[in-house]
Coordinates of C-alpha atoms in Angstrom, one line a residue:
X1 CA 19.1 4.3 31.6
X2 CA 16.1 2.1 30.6
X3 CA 14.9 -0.1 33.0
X4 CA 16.7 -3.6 32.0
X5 CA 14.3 -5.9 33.8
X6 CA 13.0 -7.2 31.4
X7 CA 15.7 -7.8 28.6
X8 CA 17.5 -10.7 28.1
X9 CA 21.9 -9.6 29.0
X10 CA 24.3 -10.0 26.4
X11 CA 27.6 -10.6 27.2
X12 CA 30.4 -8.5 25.7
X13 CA 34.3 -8.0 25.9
X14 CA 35.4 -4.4 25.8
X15 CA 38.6 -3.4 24.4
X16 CA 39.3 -0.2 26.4
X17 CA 42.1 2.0 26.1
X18 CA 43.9 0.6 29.2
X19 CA 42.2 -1.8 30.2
X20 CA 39.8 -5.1 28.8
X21 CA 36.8 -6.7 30.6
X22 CA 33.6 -8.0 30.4
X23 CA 30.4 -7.0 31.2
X24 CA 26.5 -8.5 30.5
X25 CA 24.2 -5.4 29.5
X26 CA 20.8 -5.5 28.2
X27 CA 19.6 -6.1 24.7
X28 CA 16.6 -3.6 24.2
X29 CA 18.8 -0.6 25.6
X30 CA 20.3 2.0 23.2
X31 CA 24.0 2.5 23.1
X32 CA 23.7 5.9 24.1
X33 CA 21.9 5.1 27.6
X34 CA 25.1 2.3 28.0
X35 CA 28.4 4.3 27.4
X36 CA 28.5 6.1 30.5
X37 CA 28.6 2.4 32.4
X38 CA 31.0 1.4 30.0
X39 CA 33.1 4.5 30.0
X40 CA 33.0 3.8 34.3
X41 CA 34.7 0.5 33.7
X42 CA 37.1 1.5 31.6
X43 CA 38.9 3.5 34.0
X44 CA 42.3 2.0 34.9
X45 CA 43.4 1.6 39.0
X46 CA 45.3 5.1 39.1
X47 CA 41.7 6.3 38.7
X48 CA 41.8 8.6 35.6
X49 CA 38.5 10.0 34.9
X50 CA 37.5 9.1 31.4
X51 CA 34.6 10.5 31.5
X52 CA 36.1 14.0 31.6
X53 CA 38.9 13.3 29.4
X54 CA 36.7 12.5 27.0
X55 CA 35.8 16.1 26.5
X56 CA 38.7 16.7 25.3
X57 CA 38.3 14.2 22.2
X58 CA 34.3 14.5 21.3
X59 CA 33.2 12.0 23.8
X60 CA 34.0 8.6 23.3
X61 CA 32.6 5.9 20.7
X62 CA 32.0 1.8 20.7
X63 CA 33.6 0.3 17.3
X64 CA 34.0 -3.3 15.8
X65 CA 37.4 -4.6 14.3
X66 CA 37.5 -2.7 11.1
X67 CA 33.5 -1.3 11.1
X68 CA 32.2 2.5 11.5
X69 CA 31.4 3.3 15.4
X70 CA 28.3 1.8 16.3
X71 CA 25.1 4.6 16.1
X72 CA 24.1 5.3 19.5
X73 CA 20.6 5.3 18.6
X74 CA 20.7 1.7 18.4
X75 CA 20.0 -1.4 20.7
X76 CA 22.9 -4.3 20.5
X77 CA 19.5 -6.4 19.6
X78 CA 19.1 -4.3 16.8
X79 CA 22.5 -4.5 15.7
X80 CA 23.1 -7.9 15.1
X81 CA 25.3 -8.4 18.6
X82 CA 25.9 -11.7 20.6
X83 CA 27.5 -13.0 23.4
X84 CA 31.4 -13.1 23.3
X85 CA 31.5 -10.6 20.6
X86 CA 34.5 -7.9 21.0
X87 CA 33.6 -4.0 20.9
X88 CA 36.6 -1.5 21.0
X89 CA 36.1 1.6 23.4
X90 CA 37.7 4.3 21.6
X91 CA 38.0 8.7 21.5
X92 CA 35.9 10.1 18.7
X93 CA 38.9 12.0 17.3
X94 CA 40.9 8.4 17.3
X95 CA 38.7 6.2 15.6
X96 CA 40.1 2.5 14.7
X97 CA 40.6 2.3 10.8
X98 CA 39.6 0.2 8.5
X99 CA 40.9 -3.1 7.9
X100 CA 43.4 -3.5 4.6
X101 CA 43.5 -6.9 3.7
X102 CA 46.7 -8.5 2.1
X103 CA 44.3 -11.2 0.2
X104 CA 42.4 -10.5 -2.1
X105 CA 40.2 -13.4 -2.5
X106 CA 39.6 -12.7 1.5
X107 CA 38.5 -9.3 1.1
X108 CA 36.2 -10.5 -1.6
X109 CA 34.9 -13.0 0.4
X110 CA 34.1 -10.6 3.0
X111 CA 32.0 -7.9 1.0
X112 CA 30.2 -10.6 -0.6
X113 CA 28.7 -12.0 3.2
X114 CA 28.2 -8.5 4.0
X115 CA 26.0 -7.8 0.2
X116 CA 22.2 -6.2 1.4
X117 CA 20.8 -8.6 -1.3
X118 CA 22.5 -11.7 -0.1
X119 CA 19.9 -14.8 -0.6
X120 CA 18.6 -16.0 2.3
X121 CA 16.4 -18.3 3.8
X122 CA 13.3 -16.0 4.0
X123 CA 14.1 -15.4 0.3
X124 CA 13.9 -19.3 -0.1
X125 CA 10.6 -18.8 1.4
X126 CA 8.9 -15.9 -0.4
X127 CA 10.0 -17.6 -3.6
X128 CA 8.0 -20.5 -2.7
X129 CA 4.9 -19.4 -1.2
X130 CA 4.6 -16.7 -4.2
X131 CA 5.2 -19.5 -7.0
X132 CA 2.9 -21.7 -4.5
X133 CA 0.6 -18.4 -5.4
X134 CA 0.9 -18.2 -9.3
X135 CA 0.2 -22.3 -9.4
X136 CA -3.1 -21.1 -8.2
X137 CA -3.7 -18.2 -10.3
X138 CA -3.1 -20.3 -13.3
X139 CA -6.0 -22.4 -12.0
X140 CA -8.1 -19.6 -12.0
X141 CA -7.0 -18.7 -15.7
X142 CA -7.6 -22.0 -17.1
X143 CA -11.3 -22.2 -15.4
X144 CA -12.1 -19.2 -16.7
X145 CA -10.9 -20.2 -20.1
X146 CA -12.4 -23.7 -19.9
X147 CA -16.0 -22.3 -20.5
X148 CA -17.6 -24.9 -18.5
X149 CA -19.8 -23.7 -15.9
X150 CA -20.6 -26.6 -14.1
X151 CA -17.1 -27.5 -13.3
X152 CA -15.9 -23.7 -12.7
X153 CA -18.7 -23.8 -10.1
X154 CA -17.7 -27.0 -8.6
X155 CA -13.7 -26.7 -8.6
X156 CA -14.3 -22.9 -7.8
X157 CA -16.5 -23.4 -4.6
X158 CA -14.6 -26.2 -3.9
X159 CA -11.1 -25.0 -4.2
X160 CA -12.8 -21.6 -2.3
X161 CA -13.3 -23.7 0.5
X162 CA -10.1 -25.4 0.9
X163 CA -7.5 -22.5 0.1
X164 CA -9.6 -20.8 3.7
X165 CA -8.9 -24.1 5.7
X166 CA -5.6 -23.7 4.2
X167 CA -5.3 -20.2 5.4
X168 CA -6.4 -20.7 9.1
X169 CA -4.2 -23.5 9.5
X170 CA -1.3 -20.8 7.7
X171 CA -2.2 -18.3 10.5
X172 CA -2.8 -20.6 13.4
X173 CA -0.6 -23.6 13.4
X174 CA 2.5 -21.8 11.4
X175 CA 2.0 -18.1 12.3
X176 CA 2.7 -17.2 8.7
X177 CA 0.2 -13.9 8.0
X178 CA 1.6 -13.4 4.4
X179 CA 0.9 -16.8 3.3
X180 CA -2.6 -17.3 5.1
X181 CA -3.8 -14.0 3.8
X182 CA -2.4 -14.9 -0.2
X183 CA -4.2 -18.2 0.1
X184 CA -7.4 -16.0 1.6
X185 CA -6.9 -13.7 -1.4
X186 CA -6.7 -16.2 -3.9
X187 CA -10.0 -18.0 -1.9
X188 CA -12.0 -15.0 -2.5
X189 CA -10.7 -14.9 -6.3
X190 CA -12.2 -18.5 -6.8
X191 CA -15.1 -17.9 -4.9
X192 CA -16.0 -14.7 -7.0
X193 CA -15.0 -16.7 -10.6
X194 CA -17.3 -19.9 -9.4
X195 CA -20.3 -17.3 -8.6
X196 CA -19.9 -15.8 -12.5
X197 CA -20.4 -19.0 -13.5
X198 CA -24.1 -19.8 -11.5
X199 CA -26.1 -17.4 -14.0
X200 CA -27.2 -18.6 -17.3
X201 CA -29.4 -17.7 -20.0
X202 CA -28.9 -15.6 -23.7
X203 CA -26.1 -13.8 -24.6
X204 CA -26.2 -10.4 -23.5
X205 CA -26.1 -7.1 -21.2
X206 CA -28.9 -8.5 -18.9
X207 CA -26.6 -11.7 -18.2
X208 CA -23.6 -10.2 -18.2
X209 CA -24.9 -8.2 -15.3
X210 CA -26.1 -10.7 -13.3
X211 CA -22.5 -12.8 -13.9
X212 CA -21.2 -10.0 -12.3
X213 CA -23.1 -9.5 -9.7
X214 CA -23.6 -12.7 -8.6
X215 CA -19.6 -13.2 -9.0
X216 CA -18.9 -9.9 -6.3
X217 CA -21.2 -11.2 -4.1
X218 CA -20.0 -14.9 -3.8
X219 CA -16.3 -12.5 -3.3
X220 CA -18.0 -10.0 -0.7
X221 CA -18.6 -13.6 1.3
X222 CA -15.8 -14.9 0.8
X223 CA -13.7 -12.0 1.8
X224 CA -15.7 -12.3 5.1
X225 CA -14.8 -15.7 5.4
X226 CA -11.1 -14.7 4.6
X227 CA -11.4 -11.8 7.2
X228 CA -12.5 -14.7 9.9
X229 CA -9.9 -17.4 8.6
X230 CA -6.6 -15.2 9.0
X231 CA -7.7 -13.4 12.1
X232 CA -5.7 -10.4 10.9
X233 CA -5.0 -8.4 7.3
X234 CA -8.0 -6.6 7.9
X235 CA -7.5 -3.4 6.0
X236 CA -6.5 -5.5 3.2
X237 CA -10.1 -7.7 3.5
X238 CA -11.7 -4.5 3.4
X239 CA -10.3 -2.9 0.5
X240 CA -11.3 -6.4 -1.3
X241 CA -14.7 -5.9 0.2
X242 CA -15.3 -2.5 -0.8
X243 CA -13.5 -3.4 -4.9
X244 CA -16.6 -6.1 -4.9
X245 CA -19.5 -4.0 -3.4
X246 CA -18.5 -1.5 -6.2
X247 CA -18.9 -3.4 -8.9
X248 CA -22.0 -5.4 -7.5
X249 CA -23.3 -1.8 -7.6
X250 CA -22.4 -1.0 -11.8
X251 CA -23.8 -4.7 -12.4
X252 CA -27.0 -3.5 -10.6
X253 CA -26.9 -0.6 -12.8
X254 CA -26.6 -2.2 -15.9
X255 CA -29.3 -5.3 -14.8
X256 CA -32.3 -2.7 -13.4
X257 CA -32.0 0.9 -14.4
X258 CA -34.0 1.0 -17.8
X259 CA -31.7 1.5 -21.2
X260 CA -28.7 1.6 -19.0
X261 CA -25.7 0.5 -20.9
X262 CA -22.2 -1.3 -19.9
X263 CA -20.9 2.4 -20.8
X264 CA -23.1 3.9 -18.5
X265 CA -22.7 1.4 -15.4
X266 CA -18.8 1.8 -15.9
X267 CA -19.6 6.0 -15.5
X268 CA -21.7 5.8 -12.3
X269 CA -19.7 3.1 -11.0
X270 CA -16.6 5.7 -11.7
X271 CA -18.3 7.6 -10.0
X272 CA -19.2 5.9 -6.9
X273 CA -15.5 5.1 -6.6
X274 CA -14.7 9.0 -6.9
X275 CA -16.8 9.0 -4.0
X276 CA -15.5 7.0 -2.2
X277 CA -12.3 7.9 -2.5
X278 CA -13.2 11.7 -1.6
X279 CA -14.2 10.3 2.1
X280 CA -11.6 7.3 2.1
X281 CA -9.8 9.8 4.9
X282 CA -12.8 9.9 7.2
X283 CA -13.6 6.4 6.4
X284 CA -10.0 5.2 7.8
X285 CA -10.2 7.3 10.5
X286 CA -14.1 5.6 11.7
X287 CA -12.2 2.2 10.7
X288 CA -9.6 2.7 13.0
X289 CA -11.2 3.2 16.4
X290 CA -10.3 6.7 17.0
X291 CA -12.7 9.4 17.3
X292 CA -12.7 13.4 17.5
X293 CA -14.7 14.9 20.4
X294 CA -17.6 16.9 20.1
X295 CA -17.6 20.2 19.9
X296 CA -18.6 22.4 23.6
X297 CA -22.3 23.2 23.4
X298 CA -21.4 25.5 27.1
X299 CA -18.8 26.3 29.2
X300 CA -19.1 23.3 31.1
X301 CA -18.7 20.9 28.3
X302 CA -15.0 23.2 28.0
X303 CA -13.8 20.9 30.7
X304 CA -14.9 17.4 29.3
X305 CA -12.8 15.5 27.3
X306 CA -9.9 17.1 27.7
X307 CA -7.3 13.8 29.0
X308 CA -4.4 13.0 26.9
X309 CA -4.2 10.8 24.7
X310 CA -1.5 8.1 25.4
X311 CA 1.5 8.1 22.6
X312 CA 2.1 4.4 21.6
X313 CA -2.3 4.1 21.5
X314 CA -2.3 7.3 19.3
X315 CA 0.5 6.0 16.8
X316 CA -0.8 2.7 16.2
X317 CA -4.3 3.3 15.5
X318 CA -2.5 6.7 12.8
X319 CA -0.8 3.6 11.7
X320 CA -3.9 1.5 11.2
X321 CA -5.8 4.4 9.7
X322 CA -3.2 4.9 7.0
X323 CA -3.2 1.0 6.2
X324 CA -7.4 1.4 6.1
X325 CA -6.7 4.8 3.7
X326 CA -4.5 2.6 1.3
X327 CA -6.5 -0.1 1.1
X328 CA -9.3 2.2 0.4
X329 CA -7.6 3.8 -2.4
X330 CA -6.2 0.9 -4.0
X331 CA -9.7 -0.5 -4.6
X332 CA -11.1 2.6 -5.6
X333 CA -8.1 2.9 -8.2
X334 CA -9.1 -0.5 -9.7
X335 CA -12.3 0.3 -10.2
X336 CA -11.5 3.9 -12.0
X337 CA -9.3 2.1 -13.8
X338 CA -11.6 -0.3 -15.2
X339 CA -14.5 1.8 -15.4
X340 CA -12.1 4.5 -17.6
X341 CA -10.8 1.8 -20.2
X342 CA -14.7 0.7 -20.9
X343 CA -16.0 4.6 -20.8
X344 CA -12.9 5.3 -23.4
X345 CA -13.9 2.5 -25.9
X346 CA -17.4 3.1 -25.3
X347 CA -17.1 6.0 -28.0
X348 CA -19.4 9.0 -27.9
X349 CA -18.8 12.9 -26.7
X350 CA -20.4 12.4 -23.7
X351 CA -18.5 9.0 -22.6
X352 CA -15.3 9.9 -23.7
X353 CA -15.7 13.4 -21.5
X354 CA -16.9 12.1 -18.4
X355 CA -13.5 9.4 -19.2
X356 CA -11.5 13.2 -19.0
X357 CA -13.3 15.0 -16.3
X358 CA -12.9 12.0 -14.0
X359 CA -9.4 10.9 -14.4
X360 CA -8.3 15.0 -14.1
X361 CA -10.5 14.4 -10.9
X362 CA -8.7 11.6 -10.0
X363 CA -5.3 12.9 -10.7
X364 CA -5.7 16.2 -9.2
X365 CA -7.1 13.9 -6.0
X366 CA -3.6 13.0 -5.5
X367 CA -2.0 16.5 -5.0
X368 CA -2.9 15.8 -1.1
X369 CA -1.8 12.1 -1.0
X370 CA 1.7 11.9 1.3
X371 CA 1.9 8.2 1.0
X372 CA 3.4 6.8 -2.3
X373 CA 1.4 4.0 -2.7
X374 CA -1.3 6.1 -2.3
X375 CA -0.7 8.2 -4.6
X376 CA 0.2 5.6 -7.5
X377 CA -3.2 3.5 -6.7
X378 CA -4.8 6.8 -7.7
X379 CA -2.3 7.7 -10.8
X380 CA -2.7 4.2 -12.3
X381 CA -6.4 5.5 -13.6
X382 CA -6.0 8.6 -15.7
X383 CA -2.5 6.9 -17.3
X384 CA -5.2 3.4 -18.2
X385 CA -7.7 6.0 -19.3
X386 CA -5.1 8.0 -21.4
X387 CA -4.2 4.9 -22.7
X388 CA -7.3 3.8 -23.7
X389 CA -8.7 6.8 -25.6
X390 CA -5.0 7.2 -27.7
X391 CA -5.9 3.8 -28.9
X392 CA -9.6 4.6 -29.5
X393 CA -9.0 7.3 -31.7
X394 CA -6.3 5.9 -33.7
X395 CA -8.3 2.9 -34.6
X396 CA -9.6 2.3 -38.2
X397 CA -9.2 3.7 -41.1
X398 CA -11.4 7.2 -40.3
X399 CA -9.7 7.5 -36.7
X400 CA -6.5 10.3 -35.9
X401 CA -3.9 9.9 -38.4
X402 CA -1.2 8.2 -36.8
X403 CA 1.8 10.3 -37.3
X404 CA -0.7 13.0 -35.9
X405 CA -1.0 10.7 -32.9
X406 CA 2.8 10.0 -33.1
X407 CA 3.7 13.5 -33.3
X408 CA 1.4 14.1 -30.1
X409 CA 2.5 11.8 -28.2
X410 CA 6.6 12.4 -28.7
X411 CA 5.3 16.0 -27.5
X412 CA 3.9 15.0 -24.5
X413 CA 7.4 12.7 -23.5
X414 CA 9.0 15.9 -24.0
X415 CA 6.7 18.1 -21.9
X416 CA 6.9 15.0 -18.8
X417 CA 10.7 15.0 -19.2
X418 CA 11.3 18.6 -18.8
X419 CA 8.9 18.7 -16.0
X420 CA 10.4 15.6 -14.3
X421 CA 13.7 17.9 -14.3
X422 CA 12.0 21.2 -13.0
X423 CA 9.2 20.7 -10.6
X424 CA 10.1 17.8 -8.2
X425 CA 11.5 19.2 -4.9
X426 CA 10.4 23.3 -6.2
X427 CA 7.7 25.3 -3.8
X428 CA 4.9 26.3 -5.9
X429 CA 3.0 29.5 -5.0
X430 CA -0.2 29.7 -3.2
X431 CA -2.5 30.2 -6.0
X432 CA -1.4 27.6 -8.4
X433 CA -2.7 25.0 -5.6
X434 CA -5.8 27.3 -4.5
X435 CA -6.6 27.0 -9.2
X436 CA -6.0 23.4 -8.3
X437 CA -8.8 23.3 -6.2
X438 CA -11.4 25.4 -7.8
X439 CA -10.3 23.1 -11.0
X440 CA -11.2 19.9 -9.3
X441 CA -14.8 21.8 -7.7
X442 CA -15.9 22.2 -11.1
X443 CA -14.9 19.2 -12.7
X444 CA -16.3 17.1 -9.7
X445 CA -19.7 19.0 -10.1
X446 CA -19.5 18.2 -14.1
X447 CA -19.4 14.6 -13.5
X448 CA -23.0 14.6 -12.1
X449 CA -25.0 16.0 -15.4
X450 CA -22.3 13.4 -17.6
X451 CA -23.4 10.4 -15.6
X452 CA -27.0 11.3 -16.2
X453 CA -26.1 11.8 -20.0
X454 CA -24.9 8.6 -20.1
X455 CA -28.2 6.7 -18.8
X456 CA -30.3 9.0 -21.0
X457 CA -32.1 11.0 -18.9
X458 CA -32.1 14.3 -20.7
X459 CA -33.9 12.4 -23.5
X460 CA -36.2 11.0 -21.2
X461 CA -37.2 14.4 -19.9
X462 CA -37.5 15.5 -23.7
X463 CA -39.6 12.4 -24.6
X464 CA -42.0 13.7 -21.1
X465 CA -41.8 17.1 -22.3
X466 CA -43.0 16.4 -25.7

């Protein structure tokens, strides 16, 4: 058995086959490691040895009044169990069976306390903290719609600064991680809307670039100052930092590289985020703390490094670098998201191609993701990009007839349906994965001459060329 040292007893009455007592047994021990002490004190004065005899049943099994026998994998801490409660020691091959009641409203009664989605008080509390959260994303909404930049920068900053003290006191004085990091999240939010609102000047490109930059930056801070106020979260801060540092990068596109466009910021920023998200798996794994050794230069370097690693170390830092890895993606996923809806509406063969290449880069990205929330950060993009361009093309009077587009689109439910029915669970062969590949090489290396369509560089070096 476990050592119990440390484990606060529990005391239970056991129903034995001939005999009842009581016995205290640890909490954080599974039921497994206790039904061979259990199954000793069981045994009745003329000394019958239950222990054997229960070879000749399938062993023997703890039950509750009416329940299934308790899984032996568990701790009586993880099951629910306190002191006085009754287990029944019974043979495997005679289980107790279930209850029958002779009232119905009593049996009703019963199922309903036992409903998984019975309302709780943690339920009481989610509800409030999240309506707590939309109160304040309404007051983002109406600053941004007020149009009034000295006030958005005053109530912005201000209410910045407050919803952080509100956050350290969430994580310090109440322990509450969920709420202190919302109330961070929604800092950083008013932070980055107040810093859009600094800039003035004439309508155009030129300012809207420097709104956004100057609105990621005041976020980038902010999330620093969030990272610092909830002392935790901090794969979550650094997806939020690294969603901000991408798009201070398209706004610095857009405000110094000469003739570059809104369309052509959203394509290299797409493509910084592709980037990104190529190397999100090394990144997590630097972010995490853990580290590959180097490789032997010489024999004697064979014999270096070479301790194991301990378990519990190992699978909490895997667990980190997965939370690092979603974080990651999820950022990068907003910006391809973004940056495809602008690139799709931006109009133009070479826009609306680098819009396909990189969201069929993006979707065959996710052939490799285990993790579904992974994977849907990074299938959110080509669906907003597919989106986009079926209601670019079908717009005016000169676009894609629409019961073309109608036709199309019933075509492509069909296609999705029959697949949804046919590939999920099926092995596919080596090669379809290894065209997969060579598919996403080429389109990945296509991106790079579209980007530097899009910021006119082949007409630059014509215009140089004479």
């Amino acid at each position: 058995m476990s050592d119990p040292s440390g484990a606060e007893p529990c005391r239970l009455v056991v129903r034995a086959p001939h005999r009842t007592f009581e016995i205290a047994v640890p909490t954080d021990v599974p039921v497994a490691e206790l039904l061979p002490t259990l199954v000793l004190y069981a045994e009745d004065e003329d000394g019958e040895d239950l222990d054997e005899s229960g070879l000749d049943h399938d062993g023997w099994v703890l039950q509750q009044l009416g329940d299934e026998p308790v899984p032996t994998s568990e701790t009586l801490a993880s099951l629910g169990l306190y002191h006085g409660e009754t287990l029944y020691l019974r043979p495997r091959r005679d289980q107790l069976p279930p209850i029958h009641f002779d009232d119905l409203v009593a049996g009703v009664a019963v199922g309903s306390a036992d409903r998984p989605d019975r309302w709780s008080p943690p339920h009481t509390r989610a509800t409030l903290q999240a309506l707590a959260l939309v109160a304040l994303l309404l007051g983002a909404l109406v600053l941004f719609l007020g149009d009034r930049q000295q006030l958005t920068v005053i109530a912005g900053a201000g209410g910045a600064v407050l919803m952080l003290l509100g956050a350290w006191a969430a994580s310090r004085a109440m322990g509450d991680p969920i709420a202190s990091t919302g109330l961070a999240a929604c800092a950083v939010l008013y932070m980055a809307l107040a810093g859009t609102a600094l800039t003035a000047g004439e309508p155009g490109t030129l300012l809207t670039g420097a709104r956004v930059l100057t609105g990621a930056m005041a976020g980038a801070g902010a999330t620093t100052l969030g990272v610092a106020a909830v002392a935790g979260s901090v794969p979550f801060f650094t997806g939020v930092f690294a969603f901000h540092l991408l798009v201070a990068l398209g706004a610095l596109m857009v405000m110094f590289v000469p003739g570059a466009t809104v369309g052509a910021a959203a394509g290299g920023t797409a493509a910084l985020a592709l980037l990104v998200a190529t190397f999100s798996p090394q990144l997590s794994f630097r972010l995490s703390g853990m580290r590959l050794p180097s490789l032997p230069a010489n024999p004697e370097q064979l014999q270096e490094e070479i301790d194991p690693y301990p378990a519990r170390q190992v699978l909490e830092r895997g667990t980190l670098a997965d939370h690092f890895q979603t974080a990651l993606l999820a950022a990068t996923g907003s910006v391809l998201t973004v940056s495809l809806v602008v690139l799709a509406w931006t109009g133009g063969w070479v826009a609306v191609s680098l819009c396909v290449v990189t969201a069929l880069v993006t979707l065959l990205q996710t052939r490799g993701m285990s993790s579904a929330r992974q994977r849907l950060s990074h299938l959110a993009p080509p669906v907003a990009a597919a989106v986009a361009l079926v209601l670019y093309l079908t717009r005016g009077p000169e676009g894609t007839p629409l019961l073309v587009a109608v036709m199309v689109l019933a075509a492509t439910a069909g296609a999705l349906a029959v697949l949804s029915w046919s590939v999920p669970g099926k092995r596919l062969l080596p090669h379809w994965g290894r065209a997969a590949e060579l598919l996403q090489a080429v389109l990945g290396v296509a991106i790079v001459p579209l980007v530097l369509g899009l910021f006119g560089v082949y007409g630059l070096l014509r215009a140089v060329g004479g």
